[in-house]
Short mmCIF file of C-alpha atoms in Angstrom, two decimals:
data_model
loop_
_atom_site.label_atom_id
_atom_site.label_comp_id
_atom_site.label_asym_id
_atom_site.label_seq_id
_atom_site.Cartn_x
_atom_site.Cartn_y
_atom_site.Cartn_z
CA MET A 1 0.22 4.02 -0.82
CA ALA A 2 0.52 0.25 -0.56
CA ARG A 3 -0.73 -1.11 -3.85
CA ILE A 4 -2.90 -4.15 -3.35
CA GLY A 5 -1.52 -6.85 -5.63
CA SER A 6 -3.47 -6.83 -8.87
CA SER A 7 -2.19 -10.11 -10.26
CA VAL A 8 -3.99 -12.46 -7.87
CA VAL A 9 -6.67 -14.60 -9.50
CA ALA A 10 -9.37 -17.01 -8.39
CA SER A 11 -7.65 -20.27 -7.61
CA THR A 12 -10.06 -22.50 -9.52
CA ALA A 13 -12.20 -22.28 -12.63
CA THR A 14 -15.22 -23.05 -10.44
CA GLU A 15 -14.60 -19.91 -8.39
CA ARG A 16 -14.28 -17.81 -11.52
CA ASP A 17 -17.48 -19.27 -12.94
CA THR A 18 -19.33 -18.73 -9.66
CA ILE A 19 -18.43 -15.07 -9.44
CA ASN A 20 -18.97 -14.54 -13.17
CA GLY A 21 -22.46 -15.96 -12.87
CA ARG A 22 -23.29 -14.06 -9.69
CA ARG A 23 -22.11 -10.72 -10.98
CA GLY A 24 -22.95 -11.25 -14.64
CA LEU A 25 -19.40 -10.38 -15.61
CA GLY A 26 -18.91 -12.90 -18.37
CA SER A 27 -15.35 -13.97 -19.19
CA PHE A 28 -12.50 -11.97 -17.67
CA SER A 29 -8.75 -12.17 -18.11
CA HIS A 30 -6.43 -13.30 -15.32
CA GLY A 31 -6.34 -10.80 -12.49
CA TRP A 32 -10.00 -9.82 -12.63
CA TYR A 33 -10.89 -11.48 -9.33
CA ILE A 34 -8.66 -9.26 -7.22
CA TYR A 35 -9.39 -6.28 -9.47
CA ILE A 36 -13.15 -6.54 -8.94
CA CYS A 37 -13.46 -8.03 -5.46
CA PHE A 38 -10.63 -6.30 -3.62
CA TYR A 39 -8.91 -3.47 -5.45
CA HIS A 40 -12.02 -1.76 -6.79
CA ALA A 41 -14.22 -2.54 -3.80
CA PHE A 42 -11.83 -1.94 -0.92
CA TYR A 43 -8.65 -0.10 -1.90
CA GLY A 44 -9.90 3.26 -0.64
CA GLU A 45 -11.16 1.80 2.63
CA VAL A 46 -7.86 -0.02 3.22
CA TYR A 47 -5.89 3.12 2.53
CA PHE A 48 -8.09 5.11 4.91
CA ALA A 49 -7.29 2.54 7.59
CA LEU A 50 -3.56 2.72 6.84
CA CYS A 51 -3.84 6.49 7.32
CA ASN A 52 -5.46 5.84 10.73
CA LEU A 53 -8.72 7.43 9.61
CA LYS A 54 -10.82 4.29 9.97
CA PRO A 55 -10.79 1.97 12.98
CA CYS A 56 -11.43 -0.99 10.70
CA VAL A 57 -12.45 -2.21 7.26
CA MET A 58 -15.13 -4.88 7.04
CA LEU A 59 -14.61 -6.97 3.91
CA THR A 60 -18.27 -7.81 3.36
CA GLY A 61 -19.82 -9.45 0.33
CA ILE A 62 -17.38 -12.35 0.00
CA PRO A 63 -19.34 -15.62 -0.49
CA HIS A 64 -18.70 -18.02 2.38
CA HIS A 65 -17.34 -20.81 0.17
CA LEU A 66 -14.81 -18.43 -1.38
CA GLN A 67 -13.49 -17.07 1.91
CA PRO A 68 -10.52 -19.50 2.25
CA SER A 69 -9.35 -18.60 -1.25
CA PHE A 70 -9.95 -14.91 -0.61
CA LEU A 71 -7.92 -15.06 2.58
CA GLN A 72 -4.97 -16.79 0.95
CA ASN A 73 -5.00 -15.41 -2.59
CA VAL A 74 -6.19 -11.89 -1.90
CA ILE A 75 -5.63 -10.66 1.66
CA ARG A 76 -2.37 -12.48 2.40
CA ALA A 77 -1.08 -12.20 -1.16
CA SER A 78 -1.58 -8.42 -1.07
CA ASN A 79 1.09 -8.20 1.69
CA VAL A 80 -0.98 -5.53 3.41
CA LEU A 81 -0.66 -7.42 6.71
CA ASP A 82 3.14 -7.31 6.41
CA LEU A 83 3.01 -3.57 7.05
CA ASN A 84 2.18 -4.39 10.71
CA MET A 85 -0.42 -1.64 10.71
CA LEU A 86 -3.51 -3.83 10.33
CA SER A 87 -4.65 -6.95 12.16
CA LEU A 88 -6.94 -9.51 10.55
CA VAL A 89 -9.93 -10.68 12.59
CA GLN A 90 -12.80 -12.91 11.50
CA ALA A 91 -15.98 -11.65 13.12
CA GLY A 92 -17.92 -13.89 15.46
CA PRO A 93 -21.74 -13.81 15.73
CA VAL A 94 -22.01 -10.02 15.64
CA SER A 95 -25.01 -8.37 14.00
CA THR A 96 -27.24 -5.33 13.82
CA LEU A 97 -31.01 -5.45 13.34
CA SER A 98 -30.46 -5.43 9.57
CA PHE A 99 -27.07 -7.08 8.91
CA ASP A 100 -25.18 -10.13 10.11
CA PHE A 101 -21.39 -9.72 10.23
CA SER A 102 -20.73 -13.33 11.29
CA GLY A 103 -17.66 -14.72 9.54
CA THR A 104 -16.74 -11.40 7.92
CA PHE A 105 -13.03 -10.69 7.53
CA VAL A 106 -12.16 -7.43 9.29
CA LEU A 107 -8.93 -5.45 9.01
CA VAL A 108 -8.46 -3.65 12.33
CA THR A 109 -6.25 -0.55 12.44
CA LEU A 110 -3.72 -1.32 15.17
CA GLY A 111 -2.84 2.30 15.91
CA HIS A 112 -6.45 3.44 16.29
CA PRO A 113 -7.91 4.11 19.77
CA LEU A 114 -10.81 1.74 19.03
CA ALA A 115 -8.58 -1.20 18.05
CA SER A 116 -8.83 -3.04 21.38
CA GLU A 117 -12.60 -2.55 21.58
CA LEU A 118 -12.99 -3.91 18.06
CA VAL A 119 -10.84 -7.00 18.57
CA VAL A 120 -12.69 -7.90 21.77
CA ALA A 121 -16.15 -7.29 20.30
CA LEU A 122 -15.51 -9.06 17.01
CA SER A 123 -13.80 -12.05 18.61
CA THR A 124 -16.55 -12.85 21.10
CA PRO A 125 -17.97 -16.37 20.74
CA ALA A 126 -21.33 -15.25 22.17
CA SER A 127 -24.00 -13.72 19.95
CA MET A 128 -23.95 -9.95 20.18
CA GLN A 129 -26.26 -7.41 18.60
CA VAL A 130 -24.85 -3.91 18.24
CA SER A 131 -26.48 -0.64 17.26
CA GLU A 132 -26.01 1.15 13.97
CA THR A 133 -24.37 3.93 15.98
CA THR A 134 -21.72 1.46 17.16
CA VAL A 135 -21.11 0.24 13.62
CA ALA A 136 -20.79 3.85 12.43
CA ARG A 137 -18.10 4.41 15.09
CA TRP A 138 -16.26 1.26 14.04
CA LEU A 139 -16.34 2.20 10.36
CA ASP A 140 -15.84 5.94 10.90
CA TYR A 141 -19.08 6.88 9.20
CA PRO A 142 -20.15 10.41 10.17
CA VAL A 143 -23.83 9.46 10.24
CA ALA A 144 -25.35 6.34 11.81
CA LEU A 145 -28.10 4.64 9.85
CA ASP A 146 -30.49 4.69 12.82
CA THR A 147 -30.34 8.51 12.91
CA CYS A 148 -31.84 8.71 9.40
CA VAL A 149 -35.39 9.23 10.65
CA ASP A 150 -36.91 10.51 7.40
CA THR A 151 -36.09 7.64 5.04
CA SER A 152 -37.87 9.38 2.15
CA ALA A 153 -35.13 12.03 2.21
CA MET A 154 -32.23 9.60 2.61
CA VAL A 155 -29.25 9.92 0.28
CA GLU A 156 -26.09 7.91 -0.25
CA ILE A 157 -22.97 10.04 0.15
CA GLY A 158 -20.12 8.75 -1.96
CA TYR A 159 -16.45 9.70 -1.93
CA PHE A 160 -14.71 9.22 -5.26
CA ASP A 161 -11.05 9.04 -6.23
CA ILE A 162 -10.67 12.06 -8.52
CA THR A 163 -7.95 10.36 -10.57
CA THR A 164 -9.92 7.22 -11.41
CA ASP A 165 -13.49 8.37 -10.64
CA GLN A 166 -13.75 5.18 -8.58
CA LEU A 167 -16.10 5.08 -5.59
CA VAL A 168 -13.91 4.50 -2.53
CA THR A 169 -16.45 4.71 0.30
CA SER A 170 -20.09 5.55 0.87
CA TYR A 171 -22.61 5.94 3.68
CA CYS A 172 -26.22 7.06 4.09
CA ALA A 173 -27.52 10.31 5.54
CA THR A 174 -30.54 12.59 5.53
CA PHE A 175 -29.24 15.53 3.58
CA HIS A 176 -31.81 18.08 4.77
CA ASP A 177 -30.89 17.34 8.40
CA PRO A 178 -28.57 20.21 9.44
CA ASN A 179 -26.70 17.98 11.89
CA HIS A 180 -26.06 15.42 9.18
CA ARG A 181 -24.86 18.10 6.77
CA ARG A 182 -22.40 19.41 9.36
CA GLN A 183 -21.16 15.92 10.18
CA ILE A 184 -20.70 15.12 6.48
CA LEU A 185 -18.76 18.33 5.87
CA ASP A 186 -16.51 17.80 8.91
CA HIS A 187 -15.85 14.19 7.91
CA PHE A 188 -15.02 15.01 4.30
CA GLN A 189 -12.71 17.85 5.31
CA ARG A 190 -10.88 15.59 7.78
CA TYR A 191 -10.34 12.98 5.08
CA THR A 192 -9.19 15.40 2.40
CA GLN A 193 -6.84 17.20 4.79
CA THR A 194 -5.31 13.94 5.99
CA LEU A 195 -4.94 12.41 2.53
CA GLY A 196 -3.67 15.57 0.84
CA SER A 197 -2.60 15.03 -2.76
CA ILE A 198 -1.91 11.31 -2.37
CA LEU A 199 -5.58 10.37 -2.77
CA GLN A 200 -7.70 13.30 -3.88
CA LEU A 201 -11.41 12.93 -3.25
CA ARG A 202 -14.63 14.42 -4.50
CA ARG A 203 -18.02 14.02 -2.84
CA ASP A 204 -21.38 13.24 -4.42
CA ALA A 205 -24.88 12.43 -3.21
CA THR A 206 -27.45 10.10 -4.76
CA SER A 207 -31.05 9.53 -3.70
CA VAL A 208 -31.59 6.11 -2.15
#
């Protein structure tokens, strides 16, 4: 597994103060920025992409004014692009009915069959609205959000790293839907079989 560099820090005190205030984290030692914003949030997703499980990883939640620093001090400093397995794309005006991906950094898995589709779609300069089903395909989620008809029965399915008990990915589903249950089981089995003992996972569900 390519370890994402854990020694990268916010490049200015202003950036540290901004994130501290936004997240209520208080004062952290050097290295916390990458630890919180990249390693904890994305290391599982990035590894899934490196294993060719995910077509891409969308690095959402990075404040716009911190993106240049994040690009230089986190993504590039991690050396993950040097593996020549992922390509970095910054999304154009792409959105769903509920989420705007414009400007989001996306790591596209070069060896995945959907790589070309993703690069073309994300790089378009024209506004494009896509369905939740399309986003689920891009992110390799077994259940698309727009198939969760009974929102009162919706749950968040989380995969956790058994070693650290860290959440590494999650998606929503309607657990009493037999099709969703089958899709969840098939997806989890595919991930655990591919990852083997390198990244052991457990699955949990929480009411939304």
